[in-house]
Amino acid sequence: MNQFSEFLLTPLFFSLSISYVIDGATALWCAAGAGHFDVVRLLLSHRANVNHTTITNSTPLRAACFDGRLDIVRFLVEHNADIRITNKYNNTCLMIAAYKGHADVVQFLLERGADPNAKAHCGATALHFAAEAGHLEIVKELVRCQANMVVNGHGMTPLKVAAESCKAEVVELLLEHADCDAKSRIEALELLGASFANDRENYDIQRTYHYLHMAMMERHRDPNNVIVKELLPAIEAYGGRSECRTMSDLEAIRVDRDALHMEGLMIRERVLGSDNIDVSHPIIYRGAVYADNMEFEQCIKLWLHALRLRQKGNRNTHKDLLRFAQVFSQMVHLKERVVAPSVEQVLSCSVLEIQRSMARVETATEAELPSALDNYESNVFTFLYLVCITTKTNCGEQDRARINKHIYDLIQMDPRSRDGASLLHLAISSSTPVDDFHTNDVCSFPSAQVTKLLLDCGAPVNAVDHEGNTPLHVIVQYNRPISDFLTLHAIIISLTPLDKSTTGVSEILLKTQMKMSLKCLAARAVRRHRITYRNQIPKTLEEFVEFH
Ligand SMILES: *[C@@H]1O[C@H](CO)[C@@H](O)[C@H](O)[C@H]1NC(C)=O
Ligand SMILES: *[C@@H]1O[C@H](CO)[C@@H](O)[C@H](O)[C@H]1NC(C)=O
């Protein structure tokens, strides 16, 4: 796998309350969730509590709804199970059955009076869950039972959710919903078409055109009362284009895939809003496809745009930053020109991300701490990859000054690994991990160039880690074959005060590299006790004794 588009992970749009460790589950809960009807019957006949909840407030009924076993669901309800108990996210039994696509269970719960308009903590209703997962029959059933078209916590209606996730049949059904006005119908069609243009699993450029065309017809249906688009200002990352306004604009790009892709991204940003959590992923995907085709400039523009949106929305951008280190590394490796201002902007975002990840560590609960620390440390490593890339980038004086300012800023924050290693320790340590998707073609540690750059930007040479070691202590323990001698030599020169001569450096090198052998001890004893040795031992050994 060396394609960026394959490297991307599909984001999780909804986090359901199902985790792998279930605390506080009774035998009944387990039997209901695992589909053992006979065991459920037996336990209930022995007066098991039908409403008992787990730590996350999940009931046996909820477990059976998740599993889709109507027989067990019915049996539990007939034994007075409470269908209104929600889990700790206020997520109802109806929602879980709707999301998992169990139409018969959904229908049964509705018959028994489940509220189709109950809202989960995230603001979603059962209709959102069914629409997002694309379960047409369930959407129909919910609508028949008066499920309303309301917005969730991200400002999305079920119609928008379906459009955003390319669920065309659900969209077409929901367009008929009584709560939809003309504008939201048009925007849903546009969003659906736009989503087909930039989704790895559902890419379908014909359908993009089809739905954009339908939407344009709707906008111009009444020539005296055209529903005009409220356009965003042109965004450079989208090629500085602006959205089609008329049917002839649209027809002009019918067979121009690139233009349709960009049209899709512009529409998504307009309809969803720049701060919507779902906006960035298709931008990143489109950038990855450019990178796969070696169109790096386009890729970087899109990724920078997505990075800014995500950082503005206060989202964790560690993966975004790492992706930049990877693509820049690939470019350096392929001898493609890396533009200094791009690296500079990414470096600046990286400093902000480290600042935020430091704060997340500070405020983390005990349960959150391990992942907060991992994230913080990974961000620091990514920063070092980026610094390493700047040493291989052609920079003008101004660019270099800006880059160095970011490095200086981070040094002032004094980030540390969990072993207490400072940036300088990490730059000279062979145990600093290097990402292996392109990055390791270009970056490795110890790195003399990164060390020198950090020192130039004010990294304190005498910082100590948790074991009391300065960077110099760490580097002199480095024992790799002599081919690395130059790196080692360069680093030690950088780390030791300027007035030390090269001989001084070699001396440190030799002293520290030399294993204290029996031969050495003997040589020292000869010197200490002034035993005569000249002309009494082989000439080569005389030099050896003198050295001690
Ligand atoms: C379970 O909840 C239902 C509805 O509130 C109630 O009627 C029933 O008595 C409860 N059963 C138990 C065992 O608590
Ligand atoms: C869950 O719903 C109840 C009312 O049914 C409400 O009081 C509570 O604030 C909700 N909790 C969350 C986390 O949304």
Coordinates of C-alpha atoms and ligand atoms in Angstrom, one line a residue:
M1 CA 0.0 0.0 0.0
N2 CA 1.6 3.2 -1.1
Q3 CA -1.4 5.3 -2.1
F4 CA -2.5 8.1 0.1
S5 CA -6.2 7.5 -0.8
E6 CA -5.9 3.9 0.6
F7 CA -4.1 5.2 3.6
L8 CA -7.1 7.2 4.8
L9 CA -9.5 5.8 7.3
T10 CA -13.2 6.2 7.1
P11 CA -14.3 8.5 10.0
L12 CA -16.8 7.3 12.5
F13 CA -19.8 9.6 12.1
F14 CA -21.7 8.3 15.1
S15 CA -20.3 6.9 18.3
L16 CA -22.8 4.4 19.6
S17 CA -22.6 3.3 23.1
I18 CA -21.6 -0.2 22.4
S19 CA -18.1 -0.9 23.8
Y20 CA -16.3 -4.2 24.0
V21 CA -16.2 -4.3 27.8
I22 CA -19.6 -4.3 29.3
D23 CA -19.6 -3.6 33.0
G24 CA -22.5 -4.5 35.2
A25 CA -24.2 -6.9 32.9
T26 CA -26.5 -9.4 34.4
A27 CA -26.9 -13.0 33.1
L28 CA -30.2 -11.8 31.5
W29 CA -28.5 -9.0 29.7
C30 CA -25.9 -11.5 28.3
A31 CA -28.5 -14.0 27.3
A32 CA -30.7 -11.4 25.6
G33 CA -27.7 -9.9 23.7
A34 CA -26.3 -13.3 22.6
G35 CA -29.7 -14.5 21.3
H36 CA -30.3 -17.3 23.8
F37 CA -34.1 -17.3 24.0
D38 CA -34.3 -20.4 26.2
V39 CA -31.9 -18.9 28.7
V40 CA -33.9 -15.6 28.7
R41 CA -37.1 -17.6 29.4
L42 CA -35.4 -19.6 32.2
L43 CA -33.9 -16.5 33.9
L44 CA -37.2 -14.6 33.8
S45 CA -39.1 -17.6 35.3
H46 CA -36.6 -17.3 38.2
R47 CA -37.5 -13.6 38.6
A48 CA -34.5 -12.0 37.0
N49 CA -34.9 -8.2 37.0
V50 CA -36.1 -7.4 33.5
N51 CA -35.1 -3.7 33.8
H52 CA -31.7 -4.1 35.3
T53 CA -29.1 -1.8 33.6
T54 CA -25.4 -2.1 33.0
I55 CA -23.0 0.7 34.0
T56 CA -23.8 2.5 30.7
N57 CA -27.5 2.1 31.5
S58 CA -28.1 -0.6 28.9
T59 CA -31.1 -2.9 29.5
P60 CA -31.5 -6.5 28.4
L61 CA -34.1 -5.2 26.0
R62 CA -31.6 -2.9 24.4
A63 CA -29.1 -5.7 24.0
A64 CA -31.8 -7.8 22.2
C65 CA -32.7 -4.8 20.0
F66 CA -29.1 -4.4 19.0
D67 CA -28.9 -8.1 18.1
G68 CA -32.2 -7.8 16.2
R69 CA -34.0 -10.7 17.8
L70 CA -37.7 -9.9 17.6
D71 CA -38.7 -13.1 19.5
I72 CA -36.6 -12.1 22.5
V73 CA -37.6 -8.4 22.3
R74 CA -41.3 -9.4 22.3
F75 CA -40.8 -11.8 25.2
L76 CA -39.0 -9.2 27.3
V77 CA -41.7 -6.6 26.6
E78 CA -44.4 -9.1 27.4
H79 CA -42.6 -9.5 30.7
N80 CA -42.9 -5.8 31.4
A81 CA -39.5 -4.7 30.2
D82 CA -39.5 -0.8 30.1
I83 CA -39.0 0.2 26.5
R84 CA -38.4 3.8 27.5
I85 CA -35.1 3.3 29.4
T86 CA -32.3 4.9 27.4
N87 CA -28.6 4.3 27.7
K88 CA -26.3 7.0 29.2
Y89 CA -26.3 8.9 26.0
N90 CA -30.1 9.0 26.0
N91 CA -30.0 6.6 23.1
T92 CA -33.2 4.6 22.9
C93 CA -33.9 1.0 22.0
L94 CA -35.7 2.3 18.9
M95 CA -32.6 4.2 17.8
I96 CA -30.3 1.2 18.1
A97 CA -32.8 -1.1 16.2
A98 CA -33.2 1.7 13.5
Y99 CA -29.4 2.1 13.1
K100 CA -28.8 -1.6 12.9
G101 CA -31.5 -2.1 10.3
H102 CA -33.9 -4.4 12.2
A103 CA -37.1 -3.3 10.6
D104 CA -39.3 -5.9 12.4
V105 CA -38.0 -4.8 15.8
V106 CA -38.5 -1.1 14.9
Q107 CA -42.1 -1.8 13.9
F108 CA -42.8 -3.8 17.1
L109 CA -41.4 -1.0 19.3
L110 CA -43.4 1.6 17.5
E111 CA -46.6 -0.5 18.0
R112 CA -45.8 -0.7 21.7
G113 CA -45.6 3.1 22.0
A114 CA -41.9 3.9 21.5
D115 CA -41.5 7.6 20.9
P116 CA -40.3 8.1 17.3
N117 CA -39.2 11.7 18.2
A118 CA -37.1 11.0 21.3
K119 CA -33.7 12.7 21.1
A120 CA -30.4 11.3 22.0
H121 CA -27.8 13.4 23.8
C122 CA -26.2 14.2 20.4
G123 CA -29.6 15.6 19.3
A124 CA -30.3 12.7 16.8
T125 CA -33.6 10.9 16.5
A126 CA -34.2 7.4 15.3
L127 CA -34.9 8.9 11.9
H128 CA -31.3 10.3 11.8
F129 CA -29.9 6.9 12.6
A130 CA -32.0 5.1 10.0
A131 CA -31.3 7.7 7.4
E132 CA -27.6 7.7 7.9
A133 CA -27.4 4.0 7.7
G134 CA -29.6 4.0 4.6
H135 CA -32.4 1.7 5.9
L136 CA -35.2 2.7 3.5
E137 CA -38.0 0.5 5.0
I138 CA -37.3 1.8 8.5
V139 CA -37.3 5.4 7.3
K140 CA -40.7 4.8 5.8
E141 CA -42.0 3.3 8.9
L142 CA -40.8 6.1 11.1
V143 CA -42.2 8.7 8.8
R144 CA -45.5 6.9 8.8
C145 CA -45.5 7.1 12.6
Q146 CA -45.0 10.9 12.5
A147 CA -41.3 11.1 13.0
N148 CA -40.4 14.8 12.5
M149 CA -37.6 16.3 10.5
V150 CA -35.5 18.0 13.2
V151 CA -31.9 19.0 13.4
N152 CA -29.3 17.1 15.4
G153 CA -26.4 18.7 17.4
H154 CA -24.5 19.3 14.2
G155 CA -27.4 21.2 12.6
M156 CA -28.3 18.3 10.3
T157 CA -31.7 17.0 9.5
P158 CA -32.2 13.3 8.6
L159 CA -32.6 14.5 5.0
K160 CA -29.2 16.1 5.1
V161 CA -27.6 13.2 6.9
A162 CA -28.8 10.8 4.2
A163 CA -27.6 13.2 1.4
E164 CA -24.2 13.6 3.1
S165 CA -23.8 9.8 3.3
C166 CA -24.9 9.2 -0.3
K167 CA -28.1 7.4 0.6
A168 CA -30.0 8.4 -2.6
E169 CA -33.2 6.3 -2.0
V170 CA -33.6 7.7 1.5
V171 CA -33.1 11.2 0.2
E172 CA -35.7 10.8 -2.5
L173 CA -38.2 9.4 0.0
L174 CA -37.5 12.2 2.5
L175 CA -37.9 14.9 -0.1
E176 CA -41.6 14.2 0.2
H177 CA -41.6 14.8 4.0
A178 CA -44.1 17.4 5.1
D179 CA -41.5 19.3 7.0
C180 CA -39.3 20.1 4.0
D181 CA -39.4 23.4 2.2
A182 CA -38.2 24.1 -1.3
K183 CA -34.8 25.4 -0.2
S184 CA -34.0 22.4 1.9
R185 CA -35.1 20.0 -0.9
I186 CA -32.8 21.7 -3.3
E187 CA -29.9 21.8 -0.9
A188 CA -30.4 18.1 -0.2
L189 CA -30.2 17.3 -3.9
E190 CA -27.1 19.4 -4.2
L191 CA -25.5 17.8 -1.2
L192 CA -26.3 14.3 -2.5
G193 CA -24.7 15.0 -5.9
A194 CA -21.7 16.7 -4.2
S195 CA -21.2 13.8 -1.9
F196 CA -21.1 11.3 -4.8
A197 CA -18.2 13.3 -6.3
N198 CA -15.8 12.9 -3.4
D199 CA -16.5 9.7 -1.5
R200 CA -14.2 6.8 -1.9
E201 CA -16.8 4.0 -1.4
N202 CA -19.7 5.7 -3.2
Y203 CA -17.9 7.6 -6.0
D204 CA -20.3 8.0 -8.9
I205 CA -19.8 11.1 -11.0
Q206 CA -22.8 10.4 -13.2
R207 CA -25.0 10.6 -10.2
T208 CA -23.3 13.8 -9.2
Y209 CA -24.3 15.4 -12.4
H210 CA -27.8 13.9 -12.3
Y211 CA -28.6 15.3 -8.8
L212 CA -26.9 18.7 -9.5
H213 CA -29.0 18.9 -12.6
M214 CA -32.2 18.1 -10.7
A215 CA -31.4 20.7 -8.1
M216 CA -30.7 23.3 -10.8
M217 CA -34.0 22.6 -12.4
E218 CA -35.7 23.1 -9.1
R219 CA -33.9 26.4 -8.6
H220 CA -35.1 27.7 -11.9
R221 CA -38.5 26.0 -12.0
D222 CA -40.3 29.4 -11.8
P223 CA -38.4 31.8 -14.0
N224 CA -40.0 34.7 -12.2
N225 CA -38.9 33.5 -8.8
V226 CA -35.5 31.8 -9.2
I227 CA -34.1 30.4 -5.9
V228 CA -30.7 31.9 -6.0
K229 CA -27.6 30.2 -4.4
E230 CA -26.0 32.1 -1.5
L231 CA -22.4 31.5 -2.6
L232 CA -19.4 31.5 -0.4
P233 CA -16.4 33.6 -1.5
A234 CA -14.2 31.7 -3.9
I235 CA -11.7 29.5 -2.1
E236 CA -8.2 29.1 -3.6
A237 CA -8.0 25.4 -2.6
Y238 CA -10.9 24.7 -4.9
G239 CA -9.0 26.2 -7.9
G240 CA -10.4 29.6 -7.3
R241 CA -13.6 28.5 -9.1
S242 CA -17.0 29.5 -8.1
E243 CA -20.1 27.4 -8.1
C244 CA -22.4 27.0 -11.1
R245 CA -25.3 29.4 -11.0
T246 CA -27.2 28.5 -14.2
M247 CA -28.1 25.5 -16.1
S248 CA -25.6 26.5 -18.8
D249 CA -22.8 26.8 -16.2
L250 CA -23.6 23.3 -15.2
E251 CA -23.9 21.9 -18.7
A252 CA -20.5 23.4 -19.5
I253 CA -18.8 21.1 -16.9
R254 CA -20.8 18.0 -17.5
V255 CA -17.9 15.9 -18.7
D256 CA -15.2 17.8 -16.8
R257 CA -14.5 15.5 -13.9
D258 CA -12.1 17.8 -12.1
A259 CA -14.5 20.7 -12.3
L260 CA -17.3 18.4 -10.9
H261 CA -15.1 17.3 -8.1
M262 CA -14.4 20.9 -7.1
E263 CA -18.0 21.8 -7.6
G264 CA -18.9 19.0 -5.1
L265 CA -16.4 20.3 -2.5
M266 CA -17.7 23.9 -2.8
I267 CA -21.3 22.7 -2.5
R268 CA -20.6 20.6 0.6
E269 CA -18.8 23.5 2.3
R270 CA -21.7 25.9 1.5
V271 CA -24.6 23.5 2.4
L272 CA -23.0 21.9 5.5
G273 CA -21.2 25.1 6.7
S274 CA -17.4 25.4 7.1
D275 CA -17.4 24.4 10.7
N276 CA -19.4 21.1 10.1
I277 CA -17.5 18.1 11.3
D278 CA -18.2 16.2 8.0
V279 CA -16.8 18.8 5.6
S280 CA -13.2 18.0 5.8
H281 CA -13.0 14.3 5.0
P282 CA -13.9 14.5 1.3
I283 CA -11.5 17.4 0.9
I284 CA -8.7 15.2 2.3
Y285 CA -9.8 12.3 0.2
R286 CA -9.7 14.4 -3.0
G287 CA -6.2 15.7 -2.0
A288 CA -5.1 12.1 -1.5
V289 CA -6.2 11.2 -5.0
Y290 CA -4.1 14.2 -6.3
A291 CA -1.1 12.9 -4.3
D292 CA -1.6 9.5 -5.7
N293 CA -1.4 11.1 -9.2
M294 CA 1.7 13.1 -8.2
E295 CA -0.2 16.3 -8.4
F296 CA 1.3 17.5 -5.2
E297 CA 0.5 21.2 -5.4
Q298 CA -3.2 20.5 -5.7
C299 CA -3.0 18.0 -2.9
I300 CA -1.3 20.4 -0.5
K301 CA -3.7 23.2 -1.2
L302 CA -6.7 21.0 -0.3
W303 CA -5.1 19.5 2.7
L304 CA -4.1 22.9 4.0
H305 CA -7.6 24.1 3.6
A306 CA -8.9 21.0 5.5
L307 CA -6.3 21.4 8.2
R308 CA -7.3 25.0 8.8
L309 CA -11.0 24.1 8.9
R310 CA -10.3 21.3 11.4
Q311 CA -8.0 23.4 13.5
K312 CA -10.5 26.2 13.6
G313 CA -13.1 23.7 14.7
N314 CA -10.8 22.7 17.6
R315 CA -10.5 19.2 16.3
N316 CA -7.6 16.9 16.8
T317 CA -5.3 17.4 13.8
H318 CA -2.6 14.9 14.6
K319 CA -3.4 12.7 11.6
D320 CA -3.6 15.7 9.3
L321 CA -0.2 16.9 10.3
L322 CA 1.4 13.5 10.0
R323 CA -0.1 13.2 6.5
F324 CA 1.8 16.4 5.6
A325 CA 5.0 15.0 6.9
Q326 CA 4.4 11.9 4.7
V327 CA 3.6 13.8 1.5
F328 CA 6.5 16.3 2.0
S329 CA 8.8 13.3 2.6
Q330 CA 7.6 11.6 -0.5
M331 CA 8.2 14.9 -2.5
V332 CA 11.7 15.3 -1.1
H333 CA 12.4 11.7 -1.9
L334 CA 11.2 12.1 -5.5
K335 CA 13.1 15.4 -5.8
E336 CA 9.8 17.3 -6.3
R337 CA 10.0 20.9 -5.2
V338 CA 8.6 21.4 -1.7
V339 CA 7.4 25.0 -1.4
A340 CA 8.8 26.6 1.8
P341 CA 5.7 28.6 2.7
S342 CA 3.6 25.4 2.7
V343 CA 5.9 23.7 5.1
E344 CA 6.0 26.9 7.2
Q345 CA 2.2 27.0 7.5
V346 CA 2.0 23.3 8.5
L347 CA 4.8 23.9 11.1
S348 CA 2.8 26.7 12.5
C349 CA -0.3 24.5 12.8
S350 CA 1.8 21.8 14.4
V351 CA 2.9 24.2 17.1
L352 CA -0.7 25.1 17.9
E353 CA -1.6 21.4 17.9
I354 CA 1.1 20.6 20.4
Q355 CA 0.0 23.4 22.6
R356 CA -3.5 22.0 22.5
S357 CA -2.4 18.4 23.1
M358 CA -0.4 19.6 26.1
A359 CA -3.5 21.2 27.5
R360 CA -5.5 18.0 26.8
V361 CA -3.0 16.1 28.9
E362 CA -3.4 18.6 31.7
T363 CA -7.1 18.3 31.8
A364 CA -7.4 14.6 31.0
T365 CA -9.3 12.3 33.4
E366 CA -7.4 9.2 34.5
A367 CA -9.1 7.1 31.8
E368 CA -8.3 9.7 29.1
L369 CA -4.7 10.2 30.1
P370 CA -3.0 7.3 28.2
S371 CA -4.4 8.4 24.8
A372 CA -3.9 12.1 25.6
L373 CA -0.2 11.3 26.3
D374 CA 0.2 9.2 23.2
N375 CA -1.3 11.9 21.1
Y376 CA 0.9 14.6 22.6
E377 CA 4.0 12.6 22.1
S378 CA 3.1 11.7 18.5
N379 CA 2.5 15.4 17.8
V380 CA 6.0 16.1 19.0
F381 CA 7.5 13.4 16.8
T382 CA 5.6 14.8 13.8
F383 CA 6.9 18.2 14.5
L384 CA 10.5 16.8 14.4
Y385 CA 9.7 15.2 11.0
L386 CA 8.6 18.5 9.7
V387 CA 11.7 20.2 11.1
C388 CA 13.7 17.5 9.4
I389 CA 11.9 18.3 6.1
T390 CA 12.7 22.0 6.5
T391 CA 16.4 21.1 6.5
K392 CA 15.8 19.6 3.0
T393 CA 13.7 22.4 1.6
N394 CA 15.0 25.3 -0.4
C395 CA 14.1 28.4 1.7
G396 CA 14.5 32.1 1.1
E397 CA 15.8 34.1 4.0
Q398 CA 12.3 35.3 5.0
D399 CA 10.8 31.8 4.8
R400 CA 13.7 30.5 6.9
A401 CA 13.2 33.2 9.5
R402 CA 9.5 32.4 9.8
I403 CA 10.2 28.7 10.1
N404 CA 12.8 29.3 12.7
K405 CA 10.3 31.5 14.6
H406 CA 7.9 28.5 14.9
I407 CA 10.7 26.2 16.0
Y408 CA 11.7 28.9 18.6
D409 CA 8.1 29.2 19.8
L410 CA 7.8 25.4 20.4
I411 CA 11.2 25.3 22.1
Q412 CA 9.8 28.0 24.5
M413 CA 7.0 25.6 25.4
D414 CA 9.5 22.9 26.2
P415 CA 7.5 19.9 25.1
R416 CA 8.7 16.6 26.6
S417 CA 8.3 12.9 25.8
R418 CA 7.1 10.7 28.6
D419 CA 10.7 9.9 29.4
G420 CA 11.3 13.6 29.8
A421 CA 13.2 13.9 26.6
S422 CA 13.4 17.4 25.2
L423 CA 13.2 18.1 21.4
L424 CA 17.0 18.1 21.4
H425 CA 17.2 14.7 23.1
L426 CA 14.7 13.3 20.6
A427 CA 16.7 14.8 17.7
I428 CA 19.9 13.0 18.8
S429 CA 18.3 9.7 19.8
S430 CA 18.2 6.6 17.7
S431 CA 15.1 5.5 19.6
T432 CA 12.9 8.3 18.4
P433 CA 10.3 6.5 16.3
V434 CA 10.0 7.5 12.6
D435 CA 6.7 7.0 10.8
D436 CA 7.1 4.4 8.0
F437 CA 4.7 5.7 5.3
H438 CA 7.2 7.7 3.2
T439 CA 8.5 9.7 6.2
N440 CA 11.4 7.3 6.9
D441 CA 12.7 7.7 3.4
V442 CA 13.8 11.2 4.4
C443 CA 13.9 11.5 8.2
S444 CA 16.0 9.6 10.6
F445 CA 17.4 10.2 14.1
P446 CA 20.0 11.0 15.3
S447 CA 20.1 13.9 12.8
A448 CA 22.9 16.4 12.8
Q449 CA 21.0 18.9 10.8
V450 CA 17.9 18.9 13.0
T451 CA 20.2 19.1 16.1
K452 CA 22.0 22.1 14.6
L453 CA 18.7 23.8 13.6
L454 CA 17.2 23.3 17.1
L455 CA 20.3 24.7 18.7
D456 CA 20.2 27.7 16.3
C457 CA 16.7 28.3 17.4
G458 CA 17.6 28.3 21.1
A459 CA 17.2 24.8 22.3
P460 CA 18.8 24.5 25.7
V461 CA 21.8 22.2 25.4
N462 CA 21.9 21.2 29.0
A463 CA 18.2 20.1 29.4
V464 CA 18.0 16.8 31.3
D465 CA 15.6 13.9 30.8
H466 CA 14.0 11.9 33.7
E467 CA 17.3 10.0 34.1
G468 CA 19.3 13.1 34.4
N469 CA 20.9 12.8 31.0
T470 CA 21.7 15.8 28.8
P471 CA 21.6 15.3 25.0
L472 CA 25.4 14.9 25.1
H473 CA 25.1 12.0 27.6
V474 CA 22.7 10.3 25.2
I475 CA 24.6 10.8 22.0
V476 CA 27.9 9.5 23.4
Q477 CA 26.2 6.2 24.2
Y478 CA 25.3 5.9 20.5
N479 CA 27.2 2.9 19.0
R480 CA 26.6 2.3 15.4
P481 CA 29.2 1.3 12.8
I482 CA 31.7 3.9 11.8
S483 CA 29.7 5.0 8.8
D484 CA 27.7 7.2 11.2
F485 CA 30.8 8.7 12.6
L486 CA 30.3 12.0 10.7
T487 CA 26.8 12.4 12.1
L488 CA 28.0 11.7 15.5
H489 CA 31.0 14.0 15.2
A490 CA 28.8 16.8 13.8
I491 CA 26.3 16.4 16.6
I492 CA 28.9 16.4 19.3
I493 CA 30.5 19.5 17.8
S494 CA 27.1 21.2 18.0
L495 CA 26.5 20.1 21.5
T496 CA 29.8 21.1 23.0
P497 CA 30.9 24.7 23.6
L498 CA 32.3 26.4 20.6
D499 CA 35.8 26.9 21.8
K500 CA 36.5 23.2 22.1
S501 CA 38.8 22.0 19.4
T502 CA 38.0 19.1 17.1
T503 CA 40.6 17.1 19.1
G504 CA 38.5 17.7 22.2
V505 CA 35.5 16.2 20.4
S506 CA 37.4 13.2 19.2
E507 CA 38.6 12.7 22.7
I508 CA 35.1 12.6 24.1
L509 CA 34.1 10.3 21.3
L510 CA 36.9 7.9 22.0
K511 CA 36.7 8.0 25.7
T512 CA 33.0 7.3 25.7
Q513 CA 33.0 4.8 22.8
M514 CA 35.8 2.8 24.3
K515 CA 34.6 -0.2 26.3
M516 CA 36.6 -0.5 29.6
S517 CA 38.3 -3.7 28.8
L518 CA 40.8 -5.8 30.8
K519 CA 43.4 -4.5 28.3
C520 CA 42.6 -1.0 29.3
L521 CA 42.8 -1.7 33.0
A522 CA 46.2 -3.2 32.4
A523 CA 47.4 -0.3 30.4
R524 CA 46.2 2.1 33.1
A525 CA 48.0 0.2 35.8
V526 CA 51.2 0.3 33.7
R527 CA 50.9 4.0 33.5
R528 CA 49.9 4.6 37.1
H529 CA 52.7 2.6 38.6
R530 CA 55.2 3.9 36.0
I531 CA 56.2 0.4 35.0
T532 CA 58.7 0.5 32.1
Y533 CA 57.2 -0.8 28.9
R534 CA 59.0 0.8 26.0
N535 CA 60.8 -1.7 23.8
Q536 CA 59.4 -4.5 26.0
I537 CA 56.1 -4.9 24.4
P538 CA 55.0 -4.8 20.7
K539 CA 55.1 -1.3 19.2
T540 CA 51.4 -1.2 18.6
L541 CA 50.7 -1.8 22.2
E542 CA 53.1 1.0 23.3
E543 CA 50.7 3.5 21.6
F544 CA 47.8 1.9 23.3
V545 CA 49.4 2.3 26.7
E546 CA 50.3 5.9 25.9
F547 CA 46.7 6.7 25.1
H548 CA 45.7 5.7 28.7
Ligands
LIG1 C1 -39.8 -2.5 34.6 O1 -40.3 -1.3 34.1 C2 -41.7 -1.3 33.8 C3 -42.1 0.0 33.2 O2 -41.7 1.1 34.1 C4 -42.5 -1.6 35.1 O3 -43.9 -1.7 34.8 C5 -42.1 -2.9 35.6 O4 -42.7 -3.2 36.8 C6 -40.5 -2.9 35.8 N1 -40.1 -4.2 36.2 C7 -39.2 -4.4 37.2 C8 -38.9 -5.9 37.5 O5 -38.7 -3.5 37.8
LIG2 C1 -31.7 12.7 28.8 O1 -33.1 13.0 28.8 C2 -33.6 13.5 30.0 C3 -35.1 13.7 29.8 O2 -35.6 12.5 29.2 C4 -33.0 14.9 30.2 O3 -33.4 15.4 31.5 C5 -31.5 14.7 30.2 O4 -30.9 16.0 30.3 C6 -31.0 14.0 29.0 N1 -29.5 13.8 29.1 C7 -28.7 14.1 28.2 C8 -27.3 13.7 28.5 O5 -29.0 14.6 27.1

